[in-house]
């Protein structure tokens, strides 16, 4: 079974621009979560989508948004990029049921904001 | 999710057994304990999950005492490839979804 895929793997943007990252979950998984990882703050939860609805949200400003499509693929958008948004953005998928904390992570998208 | 405390780092040699202890004094009755492993520039990987006593899989064992205020991840006979950051997470399942809250983790360094 194919794993979680994220595109692009690397991205360089300029401050003030916006960016869209894509995540394709494992087939059959209905939950997709997004995380930001930086050396200073570690791994931080952004939001989770389940059946096209945002089910959970972390403590990030409104510049960070996401959506999920009917095929469970998800996109994350960051508008008005700031230097501090440089990070590894990870997507994770799971079946979505309330039975396990087992999530499957993708390789991440490395975003650099200059 | 309950707050967890783990050692910042640990060192070991190849072939040794490594035990990483996680403290979670405020664990709730419905909380489960989950461990993840992360290699540099990769996403975390689920290792093991448990509620009480002992859980074992092909990768590791998880020991949870009766009071559940701590847990120990045991990695038998580590190799260089086990060098990674290990995260302990504690929380309950619910219909509101699964938001994994990661702490700082334990950086395990295995030497030859």
PDB file of C-alpha atoms in Angstrom:
ATOM      1  CA  UNK A   1       0.000   0.000   0.000  1.00  0.00           C
ATOM      2  CA  UNK A   2       1.445   3.401  -0.937  1.00  0.00           C
ATOM      3  CA  UNK A   3       2.332   5.721   1.910  1.00  0.00           C
ATOM      4  CA  UNK A   4       1.441   9.338   2.488  1.00  0.00           C
ATOM      5  CA  UNK A   5       2.787  11.592  -0.225  1.00  0.00           C
ATOM      6  CA  UNK A   6       3.437  15.291  -0.014  1.00  0.00           C
ATOM      7  CA  UNK A   7       4.199  17.745  -2.778  1.00  0.00           C
ATOM      8  CA  UNK A   8       6.308  19.632  -3.311  1.00  0.00           C
ATOM      9  CA  UNK A   9       9.151  18.317  -1.173  1.00  0.00           C
ATOM     10  CA  UNK A  10      11.027  21.606  -1.170  1.00  0.00           C
ATOM     11  CA  UNK A  11       9.832  25.136  -1.674  1.00  0.00           C
ATOM     12  CA  UNK A  12      11.409  28.571  -1.495  1.00  0.00           C
ATOM     13  CA  UNK A  13       9.117  31.576  -1.218  1.00  0.00           C
ATOM     14  CA  UNK A  14       9.502  35.257  -0.543  1.00  0.00           C
ATOM     15  CA  UNK A  15       8.034  37.042   2.451  1.00  0.00           C
ATOM     16  CA  UNK A  16       4.509  38.237   1.706  1.00  0.00           C
ATOM     17  CA  UNK A  17       3.744  35.530  -0.837  1.00  0.00           C
ATOM     18  CA  UNK A  18       1.342  32.683  -0.306  1.00  0.00           C
ATOM     19  CA  UNK A  19       1.921  28.961  -0.662  1.00  0.00           C
ATOM     20  CA  UNK A  20      -0.165  25.828  -1.103  1.00  0.00           C
ATOM     21  CA  UNK A  21       1.050  22.419  -0.002  1.00  0.00           C
ATOM     22  CA  UNK A  22      -0.559  19.155  -0.990  1.00  0.00           C
ATOM     23  CA  UNK A  23      -1.005  15.854   0.804  1.00  0.00           C
ATOM     24  CA  UNK A  24      -2.316  12.535  -0.478  1.00  0.00           C
ATOM     25  CA  UNK A  25      -3.227  10.156   2.349  1.00  0.00           C
ATOM     26  CA  UNK A  26      -2.985   6.405   2.407  1.00  0.00           C
ATOM     27  CA  UNK A  27      -5.828   4.828   0.480  1.00  0.00           C
ATOM     28  CA  UNK A  28      -8.839   4.358   2.739  1.00  0.00           C
ATOM     29  CA  UNK A  29      -7.704   6.887   5.329  1.00  0.00           C
ATOM     30  CA  UNK A  30     -10.266   9.618   5.907  1.00  0.00           C
ATOM     31  CA  UNK A  31      -8.384  11.770   8.397  1.00  0.00           C
ATOM     32  CA  UNK A  32      -5.582  14.110   7.402  1.00  0.00           C
ATOM     33  CA  UNK A  33      -3.662  16.189   9.920  1.00  0.00           C
ATOM     34  CA  UNK A  34      -1.057  18.861   9.365  1.00  0.00           C
ATOM     35  CA  UNK A  35       1.915  19.680  11.590  1.00  0.00           C
ATOM     36  CA  UNK A  36       4.644  22.281  11.543  1.00  0.00           C
ATOM     37  CA  UNK A  37       8.116  21.411  12.763  1.00  0.00           C
ATOM     38  CA  UNK A  38      10.783  23.966  13.564  1.00  0.00           C
ATOM     39  CA  UNK A  39      13.987  23.648  15.601  1.00  0.00           C
ATOM     40  CA  UNK A  40      12.703  26.122  18.159  1.00  0.00           C
ATOM     41  CA  UNK A  41       9.077  25.036  18.641  1.00  0.00           C
ATOM     42  CA  UNK A  42       9.323  21.375  17.723  1.00  0.00           C
ATOM     43  CA  UNK A  43       6.344  19.555  16.262  1.00  0.00           C
ATOM     44  CA  UNK A  44       3.148  21.563  16.478  1.00  0.00           C
ATOM     45  CA  UNK A  45      -0.346  20.529  15.429  1.00  0.00           C
ATOM     46  CA  UNK A  46      -1.998  22.782  12.862  1.00  0.00           C
ATOM     47  CA  UNK A  47      -5.353  21.188  12.039  1.00  0.00           C
ATOM     48  CA  UNK A  48      -7.118  17.968  11.192  1.00  0.00           C
ATOM     49  CA  UNK A  49      -9.653  17.228   8.497  1.00  0.00           C
ATOM     50  CA  UNK A  50     -12.052  14.318   8.432  1.00  0.00           C
ATOM     51  CA  UNK A  51     -14.546  13.735   5.646  1.00  0.00           C
ATOM     52  CA  UNK A  52     -13.917  17.207   4.224  1.00  0.00           C
ATOM     53  CA  UNK A  53     -14.610  18.932   7.571  1.00  0.00           C
ATOM     54  CA  UNK A  54     -12.113  20.541   9.894  1.00  0.00           C
ATOM     55  CA  UNK A  55     -12.443  18.544  13.066  1.00  0.00           C
ATOM     56  CA  UNK A  56      -9.597  19.918  15.142  1.00  0.00           C
ATOM     57  CA  UNK A  57      -7.523  23.071  15.100  1.00  0.00           C
ATOM     58  CA  UNK A  58      -4.281  24.048  16.758  1.00  0.00           C
ATOM     59  CA  UNK A  59      -3.069  27.468  17.870  1.00  0.00           C
ATOM     60  CA  UNK A  60      -2.012  29.037  14.620  1.00  0.00           C
ATOM     61  CA  UNK A  61      -3.080  32.353  13.077  1.00  0.00           C
ATOM     62  CA  UNK A  62      -5.738  32.538  10.403  1.00  0.00           C
ATOM     63  CA  UNK A  63      -3.048  32.821   7.720  1.00  0.00           C
ATOM     64  CA  UNK A  64      -2.843  29.062   7.968  1.00  0.00           C
ATOM     65  CA  UNK A  65      -5.790  27.309   6.389  1.00  0.00           C
ATOM     66  CA  UNK A  66      -6.583  24.009   4.847  1.00  0.00           C
ATOM     67  CA  UNK A  67      -9.166  21.952   3.100  1.00  0.00           C
ATOM     68  CA  UNK A  68      -9.903  18.366   2.259  1.00  0.00           C
ATOM     69  CA  UNK A  69     -11.403  17.018  -0.917  1.00  0.00           C
ATOM     70  CA  UNK A  70     -13.886  14.201  -1.391  1.00  0.00           C
ATOM     71  CA  UNK A  71     -11.043  11.788  -2.204  1.00  0.00           C
ATOM     72  CA  UNK A  72      -9.457  12.678   1.179  1.00  0.00           C
ATOM     73  CA  UNK A  73      -6.560  14.546  -0.404  1.00  0.00           C
ATOM     74  CA  UNK A  74      -5.778  17.697   1.506  1.00  0.00           C
ATOM     75  CA  UNK A  75      -4.183  21.038   0.856  1.00  0.00           C
ATOM     76  CA  UNK A  76      -2.727  23.528   3.278  1.00  0.00           C
ATOM     77  CA  UNK A  77      -2.407  27.197   2.445  1.00  0.00           C
ATOM     78  CA  UNK A  78      -0.306  29.840   4.127  1.00  0.00           C
ATOM     79  CA  UNK A  79      -0.952  33.410   3.107  1.00  0.00           C
ATOM     80  CA  UNK A  80       1.257  36.463   3.622  1.00  0.00           C
ATOM     81  CA  UNK A  81       4.313  34.394   4.405  1.00  0.00           C
ATOM     82  CA  UNK A  82       6.614  35.465   7.220  1.00  0.00           C
ATOM     83  CA  UNK A  83      10.219  34.473   7.816  1.00  0.00           C
ATOM     84  CA  UNK A  84       9.082  32.497  10.845  1.00  0.00           C
ATOM     85  CA  UNK A  85       6.962  30.257   8.635  1.00  0.00           C
ATOM     86  CA  UNK A  86      10.118  28.529   7.417  1.00  0.00           C
ATOM     87  CA  UNK A  87       9.660  24.987   8.605  1.00  0.00           C
ATOM     88  CA  UNK A  88       9.094  21.366   7.734  1.00  0.00           C
ATOM     89  CA  UNK A  89       5.375  20.868   7.146  1.00  0.00           C
ATOM     90  CA  UNK A  90       4.209  17.348   7.794  1.00  0.00           C
ATOM     91  CA  UNK A  91       0.994  15.700   6.818  1.00  0.00           C
ATOM     92  CA  UNK A  92      -0.319  12.589   8.544  1.00  0.00           C
ATOM     93  CA  UNK A  93      -3.214  10.333   7.705  1.00  0.00           C
ATOM     94  CA  UNK A  94      -5.220   7.828   9.696  1.00  0.00           C
ATOM     95  CA  UNK A  95      -8.453   5.931   9.524  1.00  0.00           C
ATOM     96  CA  UNK A  96      -9.908   8.650  11.707  1.00  0.00           C
ATOM     97  CA  UNK A  97     -11.770   6.543  14.184  1.00  0.00           C
ATOM     98  CA  UNK A  98     -11.494   7.128  17.925  1.00  0.00           C
ATOM     99  CA  UNK A  99      -9.452   4.014  18.578  1.00  0.00           C
ATOM    100  CA  UNK A 100      -5.829   4.825  18.076  1.00  0.00           C
ATOM    101  CA  UNK A 101      -3.197   7.480  18.021  1.00  0.00           C
ATOM    102  CA  UNK A 102      -1.514   5.700  15.129  1.00  0.00           C
ATOM    103  CA  UNK A 103      -0.985   8.193  12.371  1.00  0.00           C
ATOM    104  CA  UNK A 104       1.093   7.749   9.243  1.00  0.00           C
ATOM    105  CA  UNK A 105       3.288  10.676   8.360  1.00  0.00           C
ATOM    106  CA  UNK A 106       4.509  11.780   4.968  1.00  0.00           C
ATOM    107  CA  UNK A 107       8.072  12.904   4.249  1.00  0.00           C
ATOM    108  CA  UNK A 108       7.157  16.553   4.636  1.00  0.00           C
ATOM    109  CA  UNK A 109       7.538  19.734   2.620  1.00  0.00           C
ATOM    110  CA  UNK A 110      10.524  21.875   3.517  1.00  0.00           C
ATOM    111  CA  UNK A 111       9.424  25.522   3.154  1.00  0.00           C
ATOM    112  CA  UNK A 112      11.994  28.272   3.201  1.00  0.00           C
ATOM    113  CA  UNK A 113      10.809  31.872   3.340  1.00  0.00           C
ATOM    114  CA  UNK A 114      13.345  34.523   2.354  1.00  0.00           C
TER     115      UNK A 114
ATOM    116  CA  UNK B   1      -3.480  15.710  26.690  1.00  0.00           C
ATOM    117  CA  UNK B   2      -1.514  14.961  29.833  1.00  0.00           C
ATOM    118  CA  UNK B   3       1.906  16.596  30.183  1.00  0.00           C
ATOM    119  CA  UNK B   4       4.844  14.255  29.680  1.00  0.00           C
ATOM    120  CA  UNK B   5       8.456  14.472  30.813  1.00  0.00           C
ATOM    121  CA  UNK B   6      11.273  12.579  29.118  1.00  0.00           C
ATOM    122  CA  UNK B   7      15.065  12.801  29.264  1.00  0.00           C
ATOM    123  CA  UNK B   8      16.410  15.212  26.673  1.00  0.00           C
ATOM    124  CA  UNK B   9      19.026  12.782  25.428  1.00  0.00           C
ATOM    125  CA  UNK B  10      20.460   9.311  25.913  1.00  0.00           C
ATOM    126  CA  UNK B  11      23.545   7.567  24.634  1.00  0.00           C
ATOM    127  CA  UNK B  12      23.986   3.872  23.975  1.00  0.00           C
ATOM    128  CA  UNK B  13      26.152   1.381  22.107  1.00  0.00           C
ATOM    129  CA  UNK B  14      25.167  -1.096  19.483  1.00  0.00           C
ATOM    130  CA  UNK B  15      23.758  -4.309  20.851  1.00  0.00           C
ATOM    131  CA  UNK B  16      22.622  -2.841  24.154  1.00  0.00           C
ATOM    132  CA  UNK B  17      19.066  -2.645  25.403  1.00  0.00           C
ATOM    133  CA  UNK B  18      17.799   0.919  25.760  1.00  0.00           C
ATOM    134  CA  UNK B  19      15.041   1.947  28.131  1.00  0.00           C
ATOM    135  CA  UNK B  20      13.488   5.400  27.784  1.00  0.00           C
ATOM    136  CA  UNK B  21      11.198   6.411  30.620  1.00  0.00           C
ATOM    137  CA  UNK B  22       8.388   8.902  30.293  1.00  0.00           C
ATOM    138  CA  UNK B  23       6.710  10.515  33.277  1.00  0.00           C
ATOM    139  CA  UNK B  24       3.014  11.419  33.051  1.00  0.00           C
ATOM    140  CA  UNK B  25       1.781  12.075  36.568  1.00  0.00           C
ATOM    141  CA  UNK B  26      -1.536  13.585  35.469  1.00  0.00           C
ATOM    142  CA  UNK B  27      -2.592  10.745  33.202  1.00  0.00           C
ATOM    143  CA  UNK B  28      -6.353  10.344  33.093  1.00  0.00           C
ATOM    144  CA  UNK B  29      -8.320   7.130  33.328  1.00  0.00           C
ATOM    145  CA  UNK B  30      -9.122   7.073  29.599  1.00  0.00           C
ATOM    146  CA  UNK B  31      -5.641   8.061  28.431  1.00  0.00           C
ATOM    147  CA  UNK B  32      -3.463   5.785  26.324  1.00  0.00           C
ATOM    148  CA  UNK B  33       0.318   5.994  25.991  1.00  0.00           C
ATOM    149  CA  UNK B  34       1.839   6.185  22.526  1.00  0.00           C
ATOM    150  CA  UNK B  35       5.441   6.358  21.332  1.00  0.00           C
ATOM    151  CA  UNK B  36       6.719   7.751  18.043  1.00  0.00           C
ATOM    152  CA  UNK B  37      10.192   7.677  16.471  1.00  0.00           C
ATOM    153  CA  UNK B  38      11.542  10.363  14.180  1.00  0.00           C
ATOM    154  CA  UNK B  39      14.658  10.376  12.015  1.00  0.00           C
ATOM    155  CA  UNK B  40      16.113  13.687  10.802  1.00  0.00           C
ATOM    156  CA  UNK B  41      14.115  15.332   8.018  1.00  0.00           C
ATOM    157  CA  UNK B  42      11.463  12.621   8.093  1.00  0.00           C
ATOM    158  CA  UNK B  43       7.990  12.404   9.543  1.00  0.00           C
ATOM    159  CA  UNK B  44       7.481  10.607  12.867  1.00  0.00           C
ATOM    160  CA  UNK B  45       6.760   6.892  12.797  1.00  0.00           C
ATOM    161  CA  UNK B  46       4.381   5.133  15.174  1.00  0.00           C
ATOM    162  CA  UNK B  47       6.185   2.600  17.351  1.00  0.00           C
ATOM    163  CA  UNK B  48       3.840   1.285  19.990  1.00  0.00           C
ATOM    164  CA  UNK B  49       0.766   2.082  22.060  1.00  0.00           C
ATOM    165  CA  UNK B  50      -0.570   0.742  25.338  1.00  0.00           C
ATOM    166  CA  UNK B  51      -2.903   1.246  28.275  1.00  0.00           C
ATOM    167  CA  UNK B  52      -1.507  -0.880  31.084  1.00  0.00           C
ATOM    168  CA  UNK B  53       0.980  -3.642  31.941  1.00  0.00           C
ATOM    169  CA  UNK B  54       3.094  -4.652  28.963  1.00  0.00           C
ATOM    170  CA  UNK B  55       2.759  -4.416  25.221  1.00  0.00           C
ATOM    171  CA  UNK B  56       5.253  -5.908  22.796  1.00  0.00           C
ATOM    172  CA  UNK B  57       5.594  -5.788  19.047  1.00  0.00           C
ATOM    173  CA  UNK B  58       8.348  -6.597  16.593  1.00  0.00           C
ATOM    174  CA  UNK B  59      10.100  -3.310  17.253  1.00  0.00           C
ATOM    175  CA  UNK B  60       9.799  -2.526  20.958  1.00  0.00           C
ATOM    176  CA  UNK B  61       8.158  -3.209  24.294  1.00  0.00           C
ATOM    177  CA  UNK B  62       6.187  -0.810  26.400  1.00  0.00           C
ATOM    178  CA  UNK B  63       6.046  -1.276  30.156  1.00  0.00           C
ATOM    179  CA  UNK B  64       3.361   0.513  32.156  1.00  0.00           C
ATOM    180  CA  UNK B  65       3.206   0.116  35.951  1.00  0.00           C
ATOM    181  CA  UNK B  66      -0.054  -0.253  37.798  1.00  0.00           C
ATOM    182  CA  UNK B  67      -0.320   3.443  38.742  1.00  0.00           C
ATOM    183  CA  UNK B  68       0.283   4.409  35.079  1.00  0.00           C
ATOM    184  CA  UNK B  69       2.152   7.558  36.128  1.00  0.00           C
ATOM    185  CA  UNK B  70       5.105   6.568  33.999  1.00  0.00           C
ATOM    186  CA  UNK B  71       5.947   4.275  31.120  1.00  0.00           C
ATOM    187  CA  UNK B  72       9.123   2.787  29.702  1.00  0.00           C
ATOM    188  CA  UNK B  73       9.880   2.192  26.058  1.00  0.00           C
ATOM    189  CA  UNK B  74      12.346  -0.668  25.709  1.00  0.00           C
ATOM    190  CA  UNK B  75      14.385  -1.119  22.541  1.00  0.00           C
ATOM    191  CA  UNK B  76      16.176  -4.464  22.512  1.00  0.00           C
ATOM    192  CA  UNK B  77      19.685  -4.686  21.055  1.00  0.00           C
ATOM    193  CA  UNK B  78      19.836  -1.266  19.406  1.00  0.00           C
ATOM    194  CA  UNK B  79      21.758  -0.604  16.225  1.00  0.00           C
ATOM    195  CA  UNK B  80      23.146   2.574  14.660  1.00  0.00           C
ATOM    196  CA  UNK B  81      19.910   2.931  12.715  1.00  0.00           C
ATOM    197  CA  UNK B  82      17.975   3.379  15.967  1.00  0.00           C
ATOM    198  CA  UNK B  83      19.575   6.802  16.403  1.00  0.00           C
ATOM    199  CA  UNK B  84      16.520   9.067  16.373  1.00  0.00           C
ATOM    200  CA  UNK B  85      14.245  11.212  18.485  1.00  0.00           C
ATOM    201  CA  UNK B  86      11.640   9.295  20.498  1.00  0.00           C
ATOM    202  CA  UNK B  87       8.415  10.971  21.569  1.00  0.00           C
ATOM    203  CA  UNK B  88       6.051   9.886  24.318  1.00  0.00           C
ATOM    204  CA  UNK B  89       2.434  11.023  23.954  1.00  0.00           C
ATOM    205  CA  UNK B  90      -0.437  10.553  26.353  1.00  0.00           C
ATOM    206  CA  UNK B  91      -4.078  11.155  25.572  1.00  0.00           C
ATOM    207  CA  UNK B  92      -7.564   9.775  25.193  1.00  0.00           C
ATOM    208  CA  UNK B  93      -9.360   8.841  22.058  1.00  0.00           C
ATOM    209  CA  UNK B  94     -12.474  10.795  21.294  1.00  0.00           C
ATOM    210  CA  UNK B  95     -14.845  11.514  18.492  1.00  0.00           C
ATOM    211  CA  UNK B  96     -13.449  15.027  18.178  1.00  0.00           C
ATOM    212  CA  UNK B  97     -10.485  13.777  16.294  1.00  0.00           C
ATOM    213  CA  UNK B  98      -6.848  13.096  16.981  1.00  0.00           C
ATOM    214  CA  UNK B  99      -4.485  15.994  17.533  1.00  0.00           C
ATOM    215  CA  UNK B 100      -1.074  14.642  18.442  1.00  0.00           C
ATOM    216  CA  UNK B 101       0.698  16.906  20.917  1.00  0.00           C
ATOM    217  CA  UNK B 102       4.427  16.278  20.789  1.00  0.00           C
ATOM    218  CA  UNK B 103       6.865  17.296  23.516  1.00  0.00           C
ATOM    219  CA  UNK B 104      10.598  17.756  23.044  1.00  0.00           C
ATOM    220  CA  UNK B 105      11.265  14.038  22.852  1.00  0.00           C
ATOM    221  CA  UNK B 106      14.385  12.070  23.733  1.00  0.00           C
ATOM    222  CA  UNK B 107      17.304  12.122  21.325  1.00  0.00           C
ATOM    223  CA  UNK B 108      18.867   8.667  21.350  1.00  0.00           C
ATOM    224  CA  UNK B 109      22.406   8.398  19.991  1.00  0.00           C
ATOM    225  CA  UNK B 110      23.734   4.918  19.291  1.00  0.00           C
ATOM    226  CA  UNK B 111      27.458   4.462  18.759  1.00  0.00           C
ATOM    227  CA  UNK B 112      29.506   1.530  17.544  1.00  0.00           C
TER     228      UNK B 112
END
